[in-house]
């Protein structure tokens, strides 16, 4: 079978030409193919589907594509959770095309950083797109400090090459004014939340520390708005910086997001917290990672990026560090270990605020 149905069931595409292009084999014929769903976080509002389409040719060669379906958030099933009076602005402002636009802009990247190859883009109409991309054969070796250092340097070079006009950190303001202010802060302010067996108790200093940091958020956002602005990757976690086995680059950067200029240092936040969110990084390893990436990024961009990096990390990630959305699950040993690591991340973020940010806001 040579055809694969995309997000619209009435649209069928012959994959032969794509397979021939990807293999560099103009005579290739498809012998078999299959579709394998790829798990992706439910919080990706503009991602309608993610799958791997792979198979073999009649001569036994293997081929594979990653197929990503994206759409405007007007198609997001959770749109009704946004207040009716805010929906139009939410739809108009949400950068659902950022990942695809990274290809279409065709801008140079720092040497050592590349995008996955884009083989085909389906426009299904009504703000729905399907991208057929290279399935990168990536190294699964755990990240070490050298890899973090290289990633931070390249992210600094990326930011330095894409300066933007001064403005407002629209995305960070939206995060604070929306879920942080109305959901996460109230949840973590409630002593009852902290009585859950996965949390350390309402008298633990972390609860009070989080609320103290929250009081500084308006001043912090104002300070971030005064920084030099750049365009960035937007979600530069280790999971989105693939190390290709073929040596074609240091990293293949996937899942570009955010879509609006930010203060310098922004990308370092996701680089630090990404593997903590995944339950990989031990809290005691965070200080060394922090120092490594801050130094490499600041050297690459030519200025100290600590305020922009830590400030954006606090607004974007401090109140999601503790996964309160999972408190209703059975407290398995695996979940308890995740909470231990995520609580450690929250404590470290508060420490960064105390040492590096609060003195500038006094």
Coordinates of C-alpha atoms in Angstrom, one line a residue:
X1 CA 0.0 0.0 0.0
X2 CA 1.5 3.4 -1.0
X3 CA -1.1 5.8 0.4
X4 CA -1.4 7.3 3.9
X5 CA -4.5 9.3 5.1
X6 CA -3.6 12.6 6.6
X7 CA -5.7 14.5 9.1
X8 CA -8.5 14.8 6.6
X9 CA -9.8 11.4 5.8
X10 CA -10.8 12.3 2.3
X11 CA -7.2 13.3 1.4
X12 CA -4.9 10.5 0.3
X13 CA -1.2 11.1 -0.6
X14 CA 1.1 8.8 -2.5
X15 CA 4.3 8.5 -0.6
X16 CA 6.5 7.1 -3.4
X17 CA 8.0 10.5 -4.4
X18 CA 8.7 11.3 -0.8
X19 CA 10.4 8.0 -0.2
X20 CA 12.5 8.4 -3.4
X21 CA 13.6 11.8 -2.3
X22 CA 14.4 10.8 1.2
X23 CA 16.5 7.8 0.1
X24 CA 18.0 9.5 -2.9
X25 CA 16.8 6.6 -4.9
X26 CA 14.7 7.7 -7.9
X27 CA 13.5 4.2 -8.8
X28 CA 12.5 3.1 -5.4
X29 CA 9.2 1.4 -4.9
X30 CA 7.3 0.8 -1.6
X31 CA 6.9 -2.8 -0.5
X32 CA 5.1 -2.1 2.8
X33 CA 4.4 0.7 5.2
X34 CA 2.9 1.3 8.7
X35 CA 1.8 4.1 10.9
X36 CA 3.0 4.3 14.5
X37 CA 1.5 7.0 16.9
X38 CA 4.1 9.1 18.8
X39 CA 3.2 10.1 22.3
X40 CA 3.2 13.9 22.8
X41 CA 2.2 16.0 25.8
X42 CA -1.5 16.9 25.9
X43 CA -0.5 20.5 26.7
X44 CA 0.7 21.1 23.1
X45 CA -2.5 23.0 22.1
X46 CA -1.6 23.4 18.4
X47 CA -0.5 19.8 17.8
X48 CA -3.4 17.7 16.4
X49 CA -1.4 14.6 15.9
X50 CA 2.1 13.1 15.8
X51 CA 3.1 9.9 14.1
X52 CA 5.9 8.0 12.4
X53 CA 5.2 6.6 9.0
X54 CA 7.8 4.0 8.0
X55 CA 8.3 1.0 5.8
X56 CA 10.6 -0.8 3.4
X57 CA 11.2 -0.7 -0.4
X58 CA 11.1 -3.6 -2.7
X59 CA 14.9 -3.8 -2.5
X60 CA 14.8 -4.0 1.3
X61 CA 15.8 -0.4 2.2
X62 CA 14.0 1.1 5.1
X63 CA 12.5 4.6 5.2
X64 CA 10.7 6.7 7.8
X65 CA 9.1 10.1 8.2
X66 CA 7.7 12.0 11.2
X67 CA 4.3 13.4 10.4
X68 CA 3.2 16.3 12.5
X69 CA -0.4 17.7 12.2
X70 CA -0.8 21.3 13.5
X71 CA -3.8 23.6 13.7
X72 CA -5.0 26.9 14.9
X73 CA -6.2 26.8 18.5
X74 CA -9.7 27.5 17.2
X75 CA -9.7 23.7 16.6
X76 CA -8.3 22.9 20.1
X77 CA -10.8 20.7 22.0
X78 CA -10.1 22.6 25.2
X79 CA -11.0 26.0 23.7
X80 CA -14.2 26.2 25.9
X81 CA -11.9 26.4 29.0
X82 CA -10.9 29.9 27.8
X83 CA -13.4 32.6 28.9
X84 CA -15.7 33.4 25.9
X85 CA -14.8 37.1 25.9
X86 CA -11.1 36.1 25.6
X87 CA -11.3 33.5 22.9
X88 CA -11.0 35.7 19.9
X89 CA -7.8 37.3 21.2
X90 CA -6.5 33.9 22.3
X91 CA -7.0 32.4 18.8
X92 CA -5.5 35.5 17.0
X93 CA -2.5 35.6 19.2
X94 CA -1.5 32.0 19.7
X95 CA 1.6 31.2 17.5
X96 CA 0.4 27.8 16.2
X97 CA 2.5 28.0 13.0
X98 CA 5.9 28.7 14.7
X99 CA 7.4 25.2 14.0
X100 CA 6.5 25.3 10.3
X101 CA 7.4 29.0 9.9
X102 CA 10.9 28.1 11.1
X103 CA 11.3 26.2 7.8
X104 CA 9.5 28.7 5.6
X105 CA 11.6 31.7 6.8
X106 CA 14.7 29.9 5.6
X107 CA 17.0 31.8 7.9
X108 CA 20.6 30.7 8.6
X109 CA 21.3 28.9 11.8
X110 CA 24.6 28.8 13.8
X111 CA 27.0 26.2 12.5
X112 CA 26.3 23.0 14.3
X113 CA 22.5 23.5 14.5
X114 CA 20.0 22.5 11.9
X115 CA 16.4 21.7 11.4
X116 CA 15.0 18.3 10.4
X117 CA 14.6 18.1 6.6
X118 CA 11.1 19.0 5.5
X119 CA 9.9 16.8 2.7
X120 CA 6.4 17.9 2.2
X121 CA 3.8 20.3 3.7
X122 CA 0.1 19.7 3.3
X123 CA -2.2 22.7 3.6
X124 CA -5.6 21.2 4.5
X125 CA -7.3 24.5 4.7
X126 CA -9.0 26.2 7.6
X127 CA -5.7 26.8 9.4
X128 CA -4.6 23.1 9.4
X129 CA -1.2 21.9 8.2
X130 CA 0.5 18.5 8.0
X131 CA 4.3 18.5 7.9
X132 CA 6.2 15.4 6.6
X133 CA 9.7 15.6 8.2
X134 CA 12.9 13.7 8.5
X135 CA 12.9 11.0 11.2
X136 CA 16.2 11.8 12.8
X137 CA 18.2 8.9 14.0
X138 CA 19.3 10.4 17.3
X139 CA 21.8 9.4 20.0
X140 CA 20.2 8.2 23.2
X141 CA 23.3 8.8 25.3
X142 CA 22.5 10.8 28.5
X143 CA 23.4 14.5 28.5
X144 CA 26.6 15.5 30.2
X145 CA 28.0 18.9 31.0
X146 CA 29.8 19.1 27.7
X147 CA 26.6 18.6 25.8
X148 CA 24.8 21.2 27.9
X149 CA 27.7 23.6 27.2
X150 CA 27.5 23.1 23.5
X151 CA 23.7 23.5 23.4
X152 CA 23.9 26.7 25.4
X153 CA 26.6 28.1 23.2
X154 CA 24.6 27.5 20.1
X155 CA 21.4 28.9 21.6
X156 CA 23.4 32.0 22.5
X157 CA 24.7 32.3 18.9
X158 CA 21.1 31.8 17.7
X159 CA 19.9 34.7 19.9
X160 CA 22.8 36.9 18.9
X161 CA 22.0 36.4 15.2
X162 CA 18.3 37.3 15.6
X163 CA 18.0 40.6 17.5
X164 CA 14.5 42.0 17.7
X165 CA 13.0 45.4 18.4
X166 CA 12.3 46.3 22.1
X167 CA 8.8 45.3 23.2
X168 CA 6.9 43.3 25.7
X169 CA 7.3 39.7 26.7
X170 CA 3.8 38.9 25.5
X171 CA 4.1 35.2 26.1
X172 CA 5.3 35.5 29.6
X173 CA 2.7 38.1 30.5
X174 CA 0.0 35.7 29.2
X175 CA 1.4 32.8 31.2
X176 CA 1.4 34.9 34.4
X177 CA -2.0 36.6 33.8
X178 CA -3.6 33.3 32.8
X179 CA -2.9 29.9 34.4
X180 CA -0.2 31.0 36.9
X181 CA -2.3 33.7 38.5
X182 CA -5.6 32.0 38.4
X183 CA -4.7 28.3 38.8
X184 CA -1.2 27.5 40.0
X185 CA -0.7 30.2 42.6
X186 CA -4.1 29.6 44.3
X187 CA -3.5 25.8 44.2
X188 CA 0.0 26.0 45.8
X189 CA -1.2 28.7 48.3
X190 CA -3.8 26.4 49.7
X191 CA -2.4 24.5 52.8
X192 CA -4.7 21.6 51.9
X193 CA -2.7 21.0 48.7
X194 CA 0.5 20.5 50.8
X195 CA -1.1 17.8 53.0
X196 CA -1.0 15.4 50.1
X197 CA 1.5 12.5 50.9
X198 CA 3.6 13.4 47.8
X199 CA 4.3 16.9 49.1
X200 CA 6.4 17.9 52.1
X201 CA 3.6 19.6 54.2
X202 CA 2.1 23.1 54.5
X203 CA 4.8 24.1 57.0
X204 CA 7.6 23.4 54.6
X205 CA 9.5 26.6 53.7
X206 CA 8.9 26.0 50.0
X207 CA 5.3 27.0 50.2
X208 CA 6.1 30.4 51.7
X209 CA 9.0 30.8 49.3
X210 CA 6.8 30.3 46.3
X211 CA 4.3 32.8 47.5
X212 CA 7.1 35.3 48.1
X213 CA 8.4 34.9 44.6
X214 CA 4.9 35.3 43.2
X215 CA 4.6 38.8 44.9
X216 CA 7.6 39.9 42.8
X217 CA 6.2 38.7 39.4
X218 CA 4.8 42.1 38.3
X219 CA 8.1 43.8 39.0
X220 CA 10.0 40.9 37.4
X221 CA 8.0 41.1 34.2
X222 CA 8.6 44.8 34.0
X223 CA 12.3 44.2 34.3
X224 CA 12.3 41.5 31.7
X225 CA 10.5 43.9 29.3
X226 CA 13.5 46.3 29.6
X227 CA 16.0 43.7 28.3
X228 CA 17.4 43.6 24.8
X229 CA 15.0 41.3 22.8
X230 CA 15.8 38.4 20.4
X231 CA 14.0 35.7 18.6
X232 CA 14.7 32.3 19.9
X233 CA 13.8 28.6 19.7
X234 CA 11.2 28.8 22.4
X235 CA 11.3 25.3 23.8
X236 CA 14.9 24.4 23.8
X237 CA 14.7 21.4 26.2
X238 CA 17.1 18.5 25.7
X239 CA 14.2 16.5 24.2
X240 CA 13.9 19.0 21.4
X241 CA 17.7 19.1 20.7
X242 CA 18.4 15.8 19.0
X243 CA 22.0 14.6 18.5
X244 CA 22.0 13.0 15.1
X245 CA 23.9 9.8 14.8
X246 CA 25.1 10.7 11.3
X247 CA 27.2 13.6 12.6
X248 CA 25.5 16.1 10.3
X249 CA 25.2 18.6 13.2
X250 CA 25.7 19.0 16.9
X251 CA 21.9 19.2 17.3
X252 CA 18.8 18.9 15.2
X253 CA 16.3 21.4 16.7
X254 CA 12.7 20.3 16.6
X255 CA 9.4 21.7 18.0
X256 CA 10.1 25.4 17.7
X257 CA 7.6 27.4 19.6
X258 CA 6.7 30.6 21.4
X259 CA 6.6 32.7 18.2
X260 CA 7.3 36.1 19.7
X261 CA 10.5 37.9 20.7
X262 CA 11.8 37.5 24.2
X263 CA 14.5 38.9 26.5
X264 CA 18.0 37.5 26.1
X265 CA 18.5 34.3 28.0
X266 CA 15.0 32.9 27.5
X267 CA 16.0 29.6 25.9
X268 CA 18.2 28.6 28.9
X269 CA 15.2 28.1 31.1
X270 CA 13.8 25.1 29.2
X271 CA 17.4 23.8 28.7
X272 CA 17.7 23.6 32.5
X273 CA 14.3 22.3 33.4
X274 CA 13.5 20.0 30.5
X275 CA 15.0 16.8 31.9
X276 CA 13.8 17.6 35.4
X277 CA 10.3 17.7 34.0
X278 CA 11.0 14.3 32.5
X279 CA 12.1 12.9 35.8
X280 CA 15.7 12.5 34.6
X281 CA 17.8 15.1 36.4
X282 CA 18.7 14.7 40.0
X283 CA 18.3 18.0 42.0
X284 CA 21.9 18.0 43.2
X285 CA 23.0 18.1 39.5
X286 CA 21.1 21.3 38.8
X287 CA 23.7 23.8 40.1
X288 CA 26.5 22.5 37.8
X289 CA 24.1 22.5 34.8
X290 CA 23.0 26.0 35.6
X291 CA 26.6 27.4 35.9
X292 CA 27.6 25.6 32.7
X293 CA 24.8 26.8 30.5
X294 CA 24.8 30.4 31.8
X295 CA 28.5 30.8 31.2
X296 CA 28.4 29.3 27.7
X297 CA 25.3 31.3 26.6
X298 CA 26.6 34.6 28.0
X299 CA 30.0 34.1 26.4
X300 CA 28.3 33.5 23.0
X301 CA 26.0 36.5 23.2
X302 CA 28.6 38.8 24.7
X303 CA 26.7 39.8 27.9
X304 CA 25.5 38.4 31.2
X305 CA 22.2 36.7 30.4
X306 CA 21.4 35.7 34.0
X307 CA 18.5 38.1 34.7
X308 CA 16.7 37.2 31.4
X309 CA 17.3 33.5 31.8
X310 CA 16.3 33.1 35.5
X311 CA 13.5 35.6 35.3
X312 CA 11.9 33.9 32.3
X313 CA 12.4 30.5 34.0
X314 CA 10.6 31.7 37.1
X315 CA 7.6 33.1 35.3
X316 CA 7.3 30.2 32.9
X317 CA 8.3 27.2 35.0
X318 CA 8.4 27.8 38.7
X319 CA 4.7 27.2 39.4
X320 CA 4.6 24.2 37.0
X321 CA 7.7 22.6 38.6
X322 CA 5.5 20.7 41.0
X323 CA 3.1 18.6 38.9
X324 CA 0.0 19.3 41.0
X325 CA -2.1 18.0 38.1
X326 CA -1.0 14.5 39.0
X327 CA -1.9 14.6 42.7
X328 CA -5.1 12.6 42.0
X329 CA -3.1 9.6 40.7
X330 CA -2.0 6.6 42.8
X331 CA 1.1 7.6 44.7
X332 CA 3.3 4.9 43.2
X333 CA 7.1 4.8 43.9
X334 CA 7.7 6.1 40.4
X335 CA 5.4 9.1 40.9
X336 CA 6.9 9.8 44.3
X337 CA 10.4 9.8 42.7
X338 CA 9.1 12.3 40.1
X339 CA 7.7 14.6 42.8
X340 CA 11.0 14.4 44.7
X341 CA 12.9 15.6 41.6
X342 CA 10.4 18.2 40.7
X343 CA 10.2 19.6 44.2
X344 CA 14.0 19.8 44.1
X345 CA 13.7 21.8 40.9
X346 CA 11.3 24.2 42.6
X347 CA 13.6 24.7 45.5
X348 CA 16.6 25.3 43.2
X349 CA 14.6 27.9 41.2
X350 CA 13.7 29.7 44.4
X351 CA 17.4 29.7 45.3
X352 CA 18.2 31.3 41.9
X353 CA 15.6 34.0 42.5
X354 CA 17.0 34.8 45.9
X355 CA 20.6 35.0 44.7
X356 CA 20.3 36.5 41.2
X357 CA 16.9 38.2 40.7
X358 CA 15.6 39.6 44.0
X359 CA 18.6 42.0 44.5
X360 CA 17.7 43.6 41.1
X361 CA 14.1 44.1 42.1
X362 CA 14.6 45.5 45.6

